[in-house]
Amino acid sequence: MKLVTYNIHYGFGRDGINDLDRIAAAVDDADVIALQEIERFYPRSHMVDQVAALAKRLPNHWVAYGPNIDVYSPAGFPGEVETARRQFGNAIFSRRPILSQANHSLPRATGSDQTMRRGALEIVIDSEAGPVRIYCTHLDYLSPTTRTAQLQALAARHEDMAAGGGAWEGTNAVAHEWLVGDEPAPTPHAILLGDMNI
């Protein structure tokens, strides 16, 4: 299984050009692609839904998106009701089916004038060897203390995967009328990908 992690800097390369075709071509042959700094409906990236745009360019992959910033976006959407949202976060593209997904908030420093909400997108894929959890994250770049706390939170999530597992918990979860389909069993197998800012 080929794994790729890539901070796409909302589509901009080192040459200052925003080019999603170039990004898709660079990662297309991977089985699992973890992307950071992927956004939807920001003026700086020409109001493009980058998740949908990359999904079209990677048609052989399932996709999961975990926005860590999600805010109301006024105006700028001709012909549409003004309810679109600007989102910024992590995405995972997988050649294997994505059985479930969840987005986890990570600790962040207080008192900083440049603190951004960080998170970890978790998916479970049906790999050839069985279910495996894949995480995509983008850790804080300003503070080693904050990065340590974020890594500790990820480690705790991994250690608690059985108890803190899926969408439903408890003995009656399977019978719950809202549960549609089969939720994957908790798996101890996990892979962490991302921009660690180390």
C-alpha atoms as a PDB file:
ATOM      1  CA  MET A   1       0.000   0.000   0.000  1.00  0.00           C
ATOM      2  CA  LYS A   2       1.492   3.334  -1.075  1.00  0.00           C
ATOM      3  CA  LEU A   3       0.868   6.203   1.362  1.00  0.00           C
ATOM      4  CA  VAL A   4       1.360   9.899   0.617  1.00  0.00           C
ATOM      5  CA  THR A   5       1.034  12.920   2.884  1.00  0.00           C
ATOM      6  CA  TYR A   6       1.081  16.400   1.367  1.00  0.00           C
ATOM      7  CA  ASN A   7       0.451  19.884   2.740  1.00  0.00           C
ATOM      8  CA  ILE A   8      -1.007  21.468  -0.409  1.00  0.00           C
ATOM      9  CA  HIS A   9      -1.008  25.035   1.017  1.00  0.00           C
ATOM     10  CA  TYR A  10      -4.534  25.560  -0.404  1.00  0.00           C
ATOM     11  CA  GLY A  11      -3.327  24.691  -3.894  1.00  0.00           C
ATOM     12  CA  PHE A  12      -0.315  26.999  -4.189  1.00  0.00           C
ATOM     13  CA  GLY A  13       3.102  25.701  -5.187  1.00  0.00           C
ATOM     14  CA  ARG A  14       6.462  27.244  -4.398  1.00  0.00           C
ATOM     15  CA  ASP A  15       6.138  29.173  -7.656  1.00  0.00           C
ATOM     16  CA  GLY A  16       3.028  30.959  -6.337  1.00  0.00           C
ATOM     17  CA  ILE A  17       0.722  29.263  -8.856  1.00  0.00           C
ATOM     18  CA  ASN A  18      -2.526  27.663  -7.693  1.00  0.00           C
ATOM     19  CA  ASP A  19      -2.737  24.399  -9.655  1.00  0.00           C
ATOM     20  CA  LEU A  20      -4.882  21.485  -8.498  1.00  0.00           C
ATOM     21  CA  ASP A  21      -4.097  19.518 -11.673  1.00  0.00           C
ATOM     22  CA  ARG A  22      -0.437  19.500 -10.705  1.00  0.00           C
ATOM     23  CA  ILE A  23      -1.263  18.333  -7.179  1.00  0.00           C
ATOM     24  CA  ALA A  24      -3.514  15.512  -8.406  1.00  0.00           C
ATOM     25  CA  ALA A  25      -0.870  14.331 -10.874  1.00  0.00           C
ATOM     26  CA  ALA A  26       1.741  14.213  -8.109  1.00  0.00           C
ATOM     27  CA  VAL A  27      -0.321  11.906  -5.859  1.00  0.00           C
ATOM     28  CA  ASP A  28      -2.550   9.953  -8.258  1.00  0.00           C
ATOM     29  CA  ASP A  29      -0.645   6.668  -7.992  1.00  0.00           C
ATOM     30  CA  ALA A  30      -0.948   6.463  -4.183  1.00  0.00           C
ATOM     31  CA  ASP A  31      -3.395   4.164  -2.427  1.00  0.00           C
ATOM     32  CA  VAL A  32      -3.940   6.562   0.481  1.00  0.00           C
ATOM     33  CA  ILE A  33      -3.447  10.320   0.129  1.00  0.00           C
ATOM     34  CA  ALA A  34      -3.509  12.527   3.236  1.00  0.00           C
ATOM     35  CA  LEU A  35      -3.826  16.223   2.382  1.00  0.00           C
ATOM     36  CA  GLN A  36      -3.498  19.173   4.725  1.00  0.00           C
ATOM     37  CA  GLU A  37      -4.550  22.806   4.164  1.00  0.00           C
ATOM     38  CA  ILE A  38      -7.313  21.904   1.724  1.00  0.00           C
ATOM     39  CA  GLU A  39     -10.140  24.414   1.643  1.00  0.00           C
ATOM     40  CA  ARG A  40     -13.555  25.226   0.257  1.00  0.00           C
ATOM     41  CA  PHE A  41     -14.845  28.618  -0.960  1.00  0.00           C
ATOM     42  CA  TYR A  42     -11.999  30.947   0.030  1.00  0.00           C
ATOM     43  CA  PRO A  43     -11.271  34.010  -2.130  1.00  0.00           C
ATOM     44  CA  ARG A  44      -7.509  33.326  -2.040  1.00  0.00           C
ATOM     45  CA  SER A  45      -8.132  30.023  -3.864  1.00  0.00           C
ATOM     46  CA  HIS A  46     -10.719  31.499  -6.251  1.00  0.00           C
ATOM     47  CA  MET A  47     -13.790  30.270  -4.302  1.00  0.00           C
ATOM     48  CA  VAL A  48     -13.125  26.703  -5.441  1.00  0.00           C
ATOM     49  CA  ASP A  49     -14.430  23.694  -3.543  1.00  0.00           C
ATOM     50  CA  GLN A  50     -11.022  22.039  -3.525  1.00  0.00           C
ATOM     51  CA  VAL A  51     -12.356  18.804  -2.043  1.00  0.00           C
ATOM     52  CA  ALA A  52     -14.810  18.340  -4.918  1.00  0.00           C
ATOM     53  CA  ALA A  53     -12.286  19.567  -7.495  1.00  0.00           C
ATOM     54  CA  LEU A  54      -9.644  17.059  -6.374  1.00  0.00           C
ATOM     55  CA  ALA A  55     -12.247  14.281  -6.127  1.00  0.00           C
ATOM     56  CA  LYS A  56     -12.970  14.817  -9.841  1.00  0.00           C
ATOM     57  CA  ARG A  57      -9.257  14.617 -10.589  1.00  0.00           C
ATOM     58  CA  LEU A  58      -8.845  11.449  -8.482  1.00  0.00           C
ATOM     59  CA  PRO A  59     -11.862   9.415  -9.659  1.00  0.00           C
ATOM     60  CA  ASN A  60     -10.464   6.096  -8.410  1.00  0.00           C
ATOM     61  CA  HIS A  61     -10.417   7.243  -4.792  1.00  0.00           C
ATOM     62  CA  TRP A  62     -13.017   7.553  -2.052  1.00  0.00           C
ATOM     63  CA  VAL A  63     -12.754  10.830  -0.160  1.00  0.00           C
ATOM     64  CA  ALA A  64     -13.267  12.029   3.412  1.00  0.00           C
ATOM     65  CA  TYR A  65     -12.957  15.647   4.561  1.00  0.00           C
ATOM     66  CA  GLY A  66     -12.514  17.061   8.044  1.00  0.00           C
ATOM     67  CA  PRO A  67     -12.779  20.852   8.257  1.00  0.00           C
ATOM     68  CA  ASN A  68     -11.194  22.355  11.347  1.00  0.00           C
ATOM     69  CA  ILE A  69     -12.344  25.850  10.407  1.00  0.00           C
ATOM     70  CA  ASP A  70     -15.971  26.086   9.279  1.00  0.00           C
ATOM     71  CA  VAL A  71     -17.526  29.546   9.036  1.00  0.00           C
ATOM     72  CA  TYR A  72     -20.414  31.252   7.292  1.00  0.00           C
ATOM     73  CA  SER A  73     -19.375  32.736   3.962  1.00  0.00           C
ATOM     74  CA  PRO A  74     -21.331  35.868   3.020  1.00  0.00           C
ATOM     75  CA  ALA A  75     -21.786  36.848  -0.630  1.00  0.00           C
ATOM     76  CA  GLY A  76     -19.429  35.780  -3.382  1.00  0.00           C
ATOM     77  CA  PHE A  77     -21.705  32.959  -4.530  1.00  0.00           C
ATOM     78  CA  PRO A  78     -23.614  34.263  -7.586  1.00  0.00           C
ATOM     79  CA  GLY A  79     -26.986  32.643  -8.065  1.00  0.00           C
ATOM     80  CA  GLU A  80     -26.859  30.697  -4.815  1.00  0.00           C
ATOM     81  CA  VAL A  81     -28.465  31.196  -1.446  1.00  0.00           C
ATOM     82  CA  GLU A  82     -25.982  32.810   0.928  1.00  0.00           C
ATOM     83  CA  THR A  83     -25.553  29.766   3.110  1.00  0.00           C
ATOM     84  CA  ALA A  84     -22.268  28.475   1.713  1.00  0.00           C
ATOM     85  CA  ARG A  85     -19.516  27.910   4.228  1.00  0.00           C
ATOM     86  CA  ARG A  86     -15.796  28.498   4.081  1.00  0.00           C
ATOM     87  CA  GLN A  87     -13.956  25.450   5.317  1.00  0.00           C
ATOM     88  CA  PHE A  88     -10.292  24.635   5.897  1.00  0.00           C
ATOM     89  CA  GLY A  89      -8.845  21.340   7.069  1.00  0.00           C
ATOM     90  CA  ASN A  90      -7.634  17.857   6.187  1.00  0.00           C
ATOM     91  CA  ALA A  91      -8.727  15.315   3.580  1.00  0.00           C
ATOM     92  CA  ILE A  92      -7.987  11.677   2.907  1.00  0.00           C
ATOM     93  CA  PHE A  93      -8.377  10.005  -0.474  1.00  0.00           C
ATOM     94  CA  SER A  94      -8.341   6.193  -0.539  1.00  0.00           C
ATOM     95  CA  ARG A  95      -8.444   3.582  -3.290  1.00  0.00           C
ATOM     96  CA  ARG A  96     -10.053   1.235  -0.776  1.00  0.00           C
ATOM     97  CA  PRO A  97     -13.573   1.877   0.545  1.00  0.00           C
ATOM     98  CA  ILE A  98     -13.837   4.269   3.476  1.00  0.00           C
ATOM     99  CA  LEU A  99     -15.943   2.407   6.033  1.00  0.00           C
ATOM    100  CA  SER A 100     -16.293   5.276   8.498  1.00  0.00           C
ATOM    101  CA  GLN A 101     -14.904   8.701   9.299  1.00  0.00           C
ATOM    102  CA  ALA A 102     -14.669  11.082  12.249  1.00  0.00           C
ATOM    103  CA  ASN A 103     -12.995  14.431  12.867  1.00  0.00           C
ATOM    104  CA  HIS A 104     -11.281  15.012  16.211  1.00  0.00           C
ATOM    105  CA  SER A 105     -10.351  18.423  17.610  1.00  0.00           C
ATOM    106  CA  LEU A 106      -6.847  18.720  19.021  1.00  0.00           C
ATOM    107  CA  PRO A 107      -5.639  20.879  21.932  1.00  0.00           C
ATOM    108  CA  ARG A 108      -4.435  24.352  21.095  1.00  0.00           C
ATOM    109  CA  ALA A 109      -2.501  27.039  22.923  1.00  0.00           C
ATOM    110  CA  THR A 110      -4.332  29.872  24.593  1.00  0.00           C
ATOM    111  CA  GLY A 111      -3.161  33.447  24.676  1.00  0.00           C
ATOM    112  CA  SER A 112      -1.527  33.366  21.239  1.00  0.00           C
ATOM    113  CA  ASP A 113      -2.535  35.846  18.553  1.00  0.00           C
ATOM    114  CA  GLN A 114      -1.886  33.242  15.830  1.00  0.00           C
ATOM    115  CA  THR A 115      -3.597  30.142  17.146  1.00  0.00           C
ATOM    116  CA  MET A 116      -5.622  28.123  14.638  1.00  0.00           C
ATOM    117  CA  ARG A 117      -7.927  25.233  15.436  1.00  0.00           C
ATOM    118  CA  ARG A 118      -6.252  21.926  14.581  1.00  0.00           C
ATOM    119  CA  GLY A 119      -7.744  18.494  14.165  1.00  0.00           C
ATOM    120  CA  ALA A 120      -7.203  14.926  13.083  1.00  0.00           C
ATOM    121  CA  LEU A 121      -9.374  13.302  10.440  1.00  0.00           C
ATOM    122  CA  GLU A 122      -9.809   9.595  11.159  1.00  0.00           C
ATOM    123  CA  ILE A 123     -11.067   7.071   8.648  1.00  0.00           C
ATOM    124  CA  VAL A 124     -11.333   3.306   8.649  1.00  0.00           C
ATOM    125  CA  ILE A 125     -10.550   1.676   5.321  1.00  0.00           C
ATOM    126  CA  ASP A 126     -11.145  -1.834   4.144  1.00  0.00           C
ATOM    127  CA  SER A 127      -7.555  -2.728   3.293  1.00  0.00           C
ATOM    128  CA  GLU A 128      -6.536  -6.043   1.778  1.00  0.00           C
ATOM    129  CA  ALA A 129      -5.189  -7.050   5.191  1.00  0.00           C
ATOM    130  CA  GLY A 130      -8.396  -6.027   6.966  1.00  0.00           C
ATOM    131  CA  PRO A 131      -9.721  -2.805   8.530  1.00  0.00           C
ATOM    132  CA  VAL A 132      -7.157  -0.143   9.390  1.00  0.00           C
ATOM    133  CA  ARG A 133      -7.534   3.366  10.809  1.00  0.00           C
ATOM    134  CA  ILE A 134      -5.822   6.186   8.951  1.00  0.00           C
ATOM    135  CA  TYR A 135      -5.312   9.598  10.557  1.00  0.00           C
ATOM    136  CA  CYS A 136      -4.519  12.835   8.747  1.00  0.00           C
ATOM    137  CA  THR A 137      -3.424  15.765  10.886  1.00  0.00           C
ATOM    138  CA  HIS A 138      -1.605  19.092  10.764  1.00  0.00           C
ATOM    139  CA  LEU A 139       0.075  19.957  14.044  1.00  0.00           C
ATOM    140  CA  ASP A 140       0.751  23.418  15.464  1.00  0.00           C
ATOM    141  CA  TYR A 141       3.905  25.088  14.160  1.00  0.00           C
ATOM    142  CA  LEU A 142       4.358  27.786  16.809  1.00  0.00           C
ATOM    143  CA  SER A 143       4.734  25.825  20.022  1.00  0.00           C
ATOM    144  CA  PRO A 144       6.536  22.537  20.821  1.00  0.00           C
ATOM    145  CA  THR A 145       4.411  22.358  23.982  1.00  0.00           C
ATOM    146  CA  THR A 146       1.207  22.518  21.948  1.00  0.00           C
ATOM    147  CA  ARG A 147       2.508  19.926  19.455  1.00  0.00           C
ATOM    148  CA  THR A 148       3.313  17.612  22.356  1.00  0.00           C
ATOM    149  CA  ALA A 149      -0.217  18.000  23.730  1.00  0.00           C
ATOM    150  CA  GLN A 150      -1.658  17.300  20.279  1.00  0.00           C
ATOM    151  CA  LEU A 151       0.458  14.144  19.891  1.00  0.00           C
ATOM    152  CA  GLN A 152      -0.599  13.020  23.366  1.00  0.00           C
ATOM    153  CA  ALA A 153      -4.255  13.487  22.375  1.00  0.00           C
ATOM    154  CA  LEU A 154      -3.701  11.374  19.255  1.00  0.00           C
ATOM    155  CA  ALA A 155      -1.958   8.679  21.302  1.00  0.00           C
ATOM    156  CA  ALA A 156      -4.858   8.666  23.773  1.00  0.00           C
ATOM    157  CA  ARG A 157      -7.328   8.312  20.905  1.00  0.00           C
ATOM    158  CA  HIS A 158      -5.349   5.357  19.588  1.00  0.00           C
ATOM    159  CA  GLU A 159      -5.165   3.686  22.999  1.00  0.00           C
ATOM    160  CA  ASP A 160      -8.896   4.250  23.548  1.00  0.00           C
ATOM    161  CA  MET A 161      -9.986   3.064  20.111  1.00  0.00           C
ATOM    162  CA  ALA A 162     -12.136   0.231  21.459  1.00  0.00           C
ATOM    163  CA  ALA A 163     -13.943   2.211  24.146  1.00  0.00           C
ATOM    164  CA  GLY A 164     -14.122   5.472  22.231  1.00  0.00           C
ATOM    165  CA  GLY A 165     -14.681   3.768  18.911  1.00  0.00           C
ATOM    166  CA  GLY A 166     -17.335   4.415  16.346  1.00  0.00           C
ATOM    167  CA  ALA A 167     -20.510   6.337  15.741  1.00  0.00           C
ATOM    168  CA  TRP A 168     -22.582   4.340  18.239  1.00  0.00           C
ATOM    169  CA  GLU A 169     -21.630   2.936  21.618  1.00  0.00           C
ATOM    170  CA  GLY A 170     -23.301   0.660  24.146  1.00  0.00           C
ATOM    171  CA  THR A 171     -25.096  -2.671  24.111  1.00  0.00           C
ATOM    172  CA  ASN A 172     -28.138  -1.431  22.152  1.00  0.00           C
ATOM    173  CA  ALA A 173     -26.161   0.367  19.440  1.00  0.00           C
ATOM    174  CA  VAL A 174     -26.778  -2.256  16.763  1.00  0.00           C
ATOM    175  CA  ALA A 175     -30.547  -2.066  17.265  1.00  0.00           C
ATOM    176  CA  HIS A 176     -30.686   1.735  17.089  1.00  0.00           C
ATOM    177  CA  GLU A 177     -33.012   2.933  14.309  1.00  0.00           C
ATOM    178  CA  TRP A 178     -30.556   5.639  13.212  1.00  0.00           C
ATOM    179  CA  LEU A 179     -27.755   3.173  12.522  1.00  0.00           C
ATOM    180  CA  VAL A 180     -27.871   2.368   8.825  1.00  0.00           C
ATOM    181  CA  GLY A 181     -25.442  -0.180   7.435  1.00  0.00           C
ATOM    182  CA  ASP A 182     -22.710  -2.015   9.252  1.00  0.00           C
ATOM    183  CA  GLU A 183     -20.337  -0.044  11.412  1.00  0.00           C
ATOM    184  CA  PRO A 184     -16.770  -1.415  11.203  1.00  0.00           C
ATOM    185  CA  ALA A 185     -15.456  -3.103  14.320  1.00  0.00           C
ATOM    186  CA  PRO A 186     -12.779  -1.204  16.233  1.00  0.00           C
ATOM    187  CA  THR A 187      -9.339  -2.100  14.922  1.00  0.00           C
ATOM    188  CA  PRO A 188      -6.008  -1.760  16.742  1.00  0.00           C
ATOM    189  CA  HIS A 189      -4.222  -1.135  13.440  1.00  0.00           C
ATOM    190  CA  ALA A 190      -3.591   2.538  12.723  1.00  0.00           C
ATOM    191  CA  ILE A 191      -1.411   4.771  10.554  1.00  0.00           C
ATOM    192  CA  LEU A 192      -0.731   8.437  11.339  1.00  0.00           C
ATOM    193  CA  LEU A 193      -0.026  10.771   8.400  1.00  0.00           C
ATOM    194  CA  GLY A 194       0.274  14.523   8.281  1.00  0.00           C
ATOM    195  CA  ASP A 195       2.300  17.692   8.535  1.00  0.00           C
ATOM    196  CA  MET A 196       3.936  17.371  11.944  1.00  0.00           C
ATOM    197  CA  ASN A 197       5.736  20.733  11.821  1.00  0.00           C
ATOM    198  CA  ILE A 198       8.782  19.196  13.512  1.00  0.00           C
END
